[in-house]
Amino acid sequence: MLPVFIMAIENDDDRTFVAELYTRCQPAMLRRALSILKSESDAEEAVHEAILKVIRHLEKVRMIPRDEVLYYLVTVTETASIDLYRKKQRESRATIGSENDWAEHLADDNTAEQAMLRLEQRELLERCLAHLPQREIDLLNYYYILELPYKEIARLTGLTAENARMIVCRAKKKVLAAYHEKGGRTDE
């Protein structure tokens, strides 16, 4: 069922466009939000917030190529999910009070080191990915970033689910081999 705010769009073309986007992309958007928020009600709130952002920028969204819209919507949902997560964290901290602030600050120092390591690993991984054909990068993004099942990837790309799985597996092996060859370690 479509959210009420979609049905409230006055322009019929805009309403139909947003309804189609919501119907087609909502499962992937919800999966991504749920992976971040771990709460179904919060995930649904993030998806609705993402759709509201899409409505506010509808002309720009219409210019996105059809095969890239899903990726865009999942990215908007991810941002909305992170914003909602941070908002809930701020609310939680406000109720805890300042006596725990020093402990949180000490924990942040360790997190900063870990973040630097992750950033270095990510940059190395991006350099390794740059050597893949765009089709393989797209399939890896669909599977690992958007967390789409092979059946959905097959539907989006025109491949069979098994063929999509094989391409993802082979591309992953290529990237990991290049990653290890360039000094990347999986135990970091």
GROMACS .gro file of C-alpha atoms in nm:
model
  188
    1MET     CA    1   0.000   0.000   0.000
    2LEU     CA    2   0.126   0.345  -0.090
    3PRO     CA    3   0.191   0.600   0.183
    4VAL     CA    4  -0.066   0.878   0.211
    5PHE     CA    5   0.184   1.151   0.124
    6ILE     CA    6   0.232   0.997  -0.223
    7MET     CA    7  -0.141   0.999  -0.282
    8ALA     CA    8  -0.148   1.367  -0.179
    9ILE     CA    9   0.071   1.473  -0.475
   10GLU     CA   10  -0.152   1.693  -0.688
   11ASN     CA   11   0.006   1.640  -1.030
   12ASP     CA   12  -0.108   1.304  -1.174
   13ASP     CA   13   0.217   1.246  -1.365
   14ASP     CA   14   0.427   1.316  -1.056
   15ARG     CA   15   0.206   1.096  -0.838
   16THR     CA   16   0.228   0.808  -1.087
   17PHE     CA   17   0.605   0.849  -1.120
   18VAL     CA   18   0.665   0.849  -0.742
   19ALA     CA   19   0.421   0.561  -0.689
   20GLU     CA   20   0.604   0.355  -0.949
   21LEU     CA   21   0.941   0.434  -0.791
   22TYR     CA   22   0.810   0.346  -0.447
   23THR     CA   23   0.654   0.019  -0.562
   24ARG     CA   24   0.962  -0.088  -0.756
   25CYS     CA   25   1.235   0.023  -0.514
   26GLN     CA   26   1.079   0.005  -0.167
   27PRO     CA   27   1.194  -0.353  -0.089
   28ALA     CA   28   1.561  -0.270  -0.155
   29MET     CA   29   1.529   0.063   0.028
   30LEU     CA   30   1.373  -0.108   0.329
   31ARG     CA   31   1.643  -0.379   0.335
   32ARG     CA   32   1.916  -0.113   0.338
   33ALA     CA   33   1.747   0.093   0.610
   34LEU     CA   34   1.688  -0.219   0.819
   35SER     CA   35   2.054  -0.317   0.792
   36ILE     CA   36   2.148   0.019   0.946
   37LEU     CA   37   1.868   0.078   1.196
   38LYS     CA   38   1.784  -0.279   1.307
   39SER     CA   39   1.425  -0.173   1.372
   40GLU     CA   40   1.144  -0.222   1.124
   41SER     CA   41   0.951   0.088   1.231
   42ASP     CA   42   1.265   0.304   1.214
   43ALA     CA   43   1.352   0.155   0.875
   44GLU     CA   44   1.007   0.236   0.740
   45GLU     CA   45   1.041   0.591   0.873
   46ALA     CA   46   1.377   0.626   0.693
   47VAL     CA   47   1.226   0.496   0.366
   48HIS     CA   48   0.940   0.745   0.394
   49GLU     CA   49   1.185   1.027   0.464
   50ALA     CA   50   1.385   0.924   0.156
   51ILE     CA   51   1.073   0.929  -0.060
   52LEU     CA   52   0.985   1.274   0.076
   53LYS     CA   53   1.332   1.394  -0.028
   54VAL     CA   54   1.271   1.246  -0.374
   55ILE     CA   55   0.940   1.433  -0.399
   56ARG     CA   56   1.113   1.760  -0.306
   57HIS     CA   57   1.369   1.707  -0.586
   58LEU     CA   58   1.148   1.533  -0.839
   59GLU     CA   59   1.277   1.717  -1.146
   60LYS     CA   60   1.635   1.608  -1.070
   61VAL     CA   61   1.525   1.250  -1.004
   62ARG     CA   62   1.348   1.235  -1.339
   63MET     CA   63   1.682   1.308  -1.512
   64ILE     CA   64   1.853   1.005  -1.356
   65PRO     CA   65   1.881   0.712  -1.600
   66ARG     CA   66   1.629   0.439  -1.520
   67ASP     CA   67   1.896   0.178  -1.449
   68GLU     CA   68   2.060   0.408  -1.189
   69VAL     CA   69   1.746   0.515  -1.002
   70LEU     CA   70   1.749   0.217  -0.765
   71TYR     CA   71   2.107   0.286  -0.664
   72TYR     CA   72   2.021   0.654  -0.610
   73LEU     CA   73   1.714   0.575  -0.399
   74VAL     CA   74   1.902   0.326  -0.183
   75THR     CA   75   2.175   0.586  -0.129
   76VAL     CA   76   1.916   0.846  -0.027
   77THR     CA   77   1.762   0.588   0.207
   78GLU     CA   78   2.102   0.511   0.356
   79THR     CA   79   2.157   0.881   0.427
   80ALA     CA   80   1.809   0.913   0.580
   81SER     CA   81   1.877   0.603   0.793
   82ILE     CA   82   2.207   0.739   0.920
   83ASP     CA   83   2.044   1.075   0.998
   84LEU     CA   84   1.767   0.899   1.191
   85TYR     CA   85   2.023   0.684   1.374
   86ARG     CA   86   2.222   0.993   1.476
   87LYS     CA   87   1.907   1.171   1.588
   88LYS     CA   88   1.814   0.875   1.810
   89GLN     CA   89   2.170   0.867   1.948
   90ARG     CA   90   2.153   1.239   2.036
   91GLU     CA   91   1.819   1.185   2.210
   92SER     CA   92   1.964   0.890   2.398
   93ARG     CA   93   2.271   1.089   2.507
   94ALA     CA   94   2.052   1.373   2.627
   95THR     CA   95   1.874   1.136   2.863
   96ILE     CA   96   2.194   0.970   2.989
   97GLY     CA   97   2.360   1.294   3.100
   98SER     CA   98   2.716   1.419   3.111
   99GLU     CA   99   2.862   1.172   3.365
  100ASN     CA  100   2.922   0.922   3.085
  101ASP     CA  101   3.071   1.177   2.842
  102TRP     CA  102   3.432   1.114   2.944
  103ALA     CA  103   3.400   0.739   2.886
  104GLU     CA  104   3.248   0.803   2.545
  105HIS     CA  105   3.534   1.038   2.459
  106LEU     CA  106   3.792   0.770   2.547
  107ALA     CA  107   3.609   0.520   2.328
  108ASP     CA  108   3.613   0.770   2.038
  109ASP     CA  109   3.996   0.774   2.033
  110ASN     CA  110   4.006   0.401   1.955
  111THR     CA  111   3.732   0.449   1.699
  112ALA     CA  112   3.937   0.718   1.523
  113GLU     CA  113   4.228   0.477   1.473
  114GLN     CA  114   3.993   0.213   1.341
  115ALA     CA  115   3.834   0.467   1.109
  116MET     CA  116   4.174   0.559   0.965
  117LEU     CA  117   4.251   0.191   0.901
  118ARG     CA  118   3.914   0.144   0.732
  119LEU     CA  119   3.973   0.452   0.519
  120GLU     CA  120   4.310   0.320   0.401
  121GLN     CA  121   4.156  -0.021   0.327
  122ARG     CA  122   3.870   0.142   0.139
  123GLU     CA  123   4.103   0.353  -0.074
  124LEU     CA  124   4.309   0.045  -0.163
  125LEU     CA  125   3.992  -0.147  -0.243
  126GLU     CA  126   3.868   0.137  -0.467
  127ARG     CA  127   4.196   0.128  -0.661
  128CYS     CA  128   4.154  -0.247  -0.708
  129LEU     CA  129   3.792  -0.207  -0.821
  130ALA     CA  130   3.895   0.053  -1.079
  131HIS     CA  131   4.051  -0.225  -1.289
  132LEU     CA  132   3.722  -0.412  -1.328
  133PRO     CA  133   3.480  -0.358  -1.616
  134GLN     CA  134   3.186  -0.134  -1.526
  135ARG     CA  135   2.939  -0.423  -1.558
  136GLU     CA  136   3.121  -0.620  -1.285
  137ILE     CA  137   3.140  -0.311  -1.062
  138ASP     CA  138   2.766  -0.259  -1.105
  139LEU     CA  139   2.690  -0.619  -1.012
  140LEU     CA  140   2.915  -0.598  -0.705
  141ASN     CA  141   2.737  -0.277  -0.602
  142TYR     CA  142   2.398  -0.440  -0.645
  143TYR     CA  143   2.498  -0.741  -0.435
  144TYR     CA  144   2.719  -0.592  -0.164
  145ILE     CA  145   2.610  -0.228  -0.135
  146LEU     CA  146   2.242  -0.252  -0.216
  147GLU     CA  147   2.222  -0.606  -0.073
  148LEU     CA  148   1.997  -0.723  -0.354
  149PRO     CA  149   1.939  -1.096  -0.396
  150TYR     CA  150   2.064  -1.256  -0.718
  151LYS     CA  151   1.709  -1.295  -0.843
  152GLU     CA  152   1.653  -0.919  -0.825
  153ILE     CA  153   1.993  -0.847  -0.982
  154ALA     CA  154   1.898  -1.080  -1.266
  155ARG     CA  155   1.572  -0.893  -1.316
  156LEU     CA  156   1.751  -0.557  -1.326
  157THR     CA  157   2.030  -0.665  -1.559
  158GLY     CA  158   1.861  -0.917  -1.787
  159LEU     CA  159   2.091  -1.198  -1.671
  160THR     CA  160   1.993  -1.524  -1.511
  161ALA     CA  161   2.029  -1.542  -1.133
  162GLU     CA  162   2.301  -1.806  -1.167
  163ASN     CA  163   2.491  -1.598  -1.422
  164ALA     CA  164   2.471  -1.293  -1.194
  165ARG     CA  165   2.603  -1.503  -0.905
  166MET     CA  166   2.895  -1.631  -1.113
  167ILE     CA  167   2.990  -1.282  -1.231
  168VAL     CA  168   2.979  -1.149  -0.873
  169CYS     CA  169   3.191  -1.439  -0.744
  170ARG     CA  170   3.452  -1.401  -1.018
  171ALA     CA  171   3.467  -1.024  -0.979
  172LYS     CA  172   3.509  -1.062  -0.602
  173LYS     CA  173   3.797  -1.306  -0.655
  174LYS     CA  174   3.966  -1.062  -0.897
  175VAL     CA  175   3.932  -0.772  -0.653
  176LEU     CA  176   4.055  -0.972  -0.354
  177ALA     CA  177   4.354  -1.103  -0.550
  178ALA     CA  178   4.447  -0.747  -0.654
  179TYR     CA  179   4.386  -0.626  -0.298
  180HIS     CA  180   4.623  -0.886  -0.149
  181GLU     CA  181   4.875  -0.828  -0.426
  182LYS     CA  182   4.887  -0.456  -0.340
  183GLY     CA  183   4.946  -0.527   0.029
  184GLY     CA  184   4.594  -0.530   0.165
  185ARG     CA  185   4.533  -0.757   0.461
  186THR     CA  186   4.199  -0.899   0.569
  187ASP     CA  187   4.309  -0.931   0.934
  188GLU     CA  188   4.338  -0.555   0.986
   0.00000   0.00000   0.00000
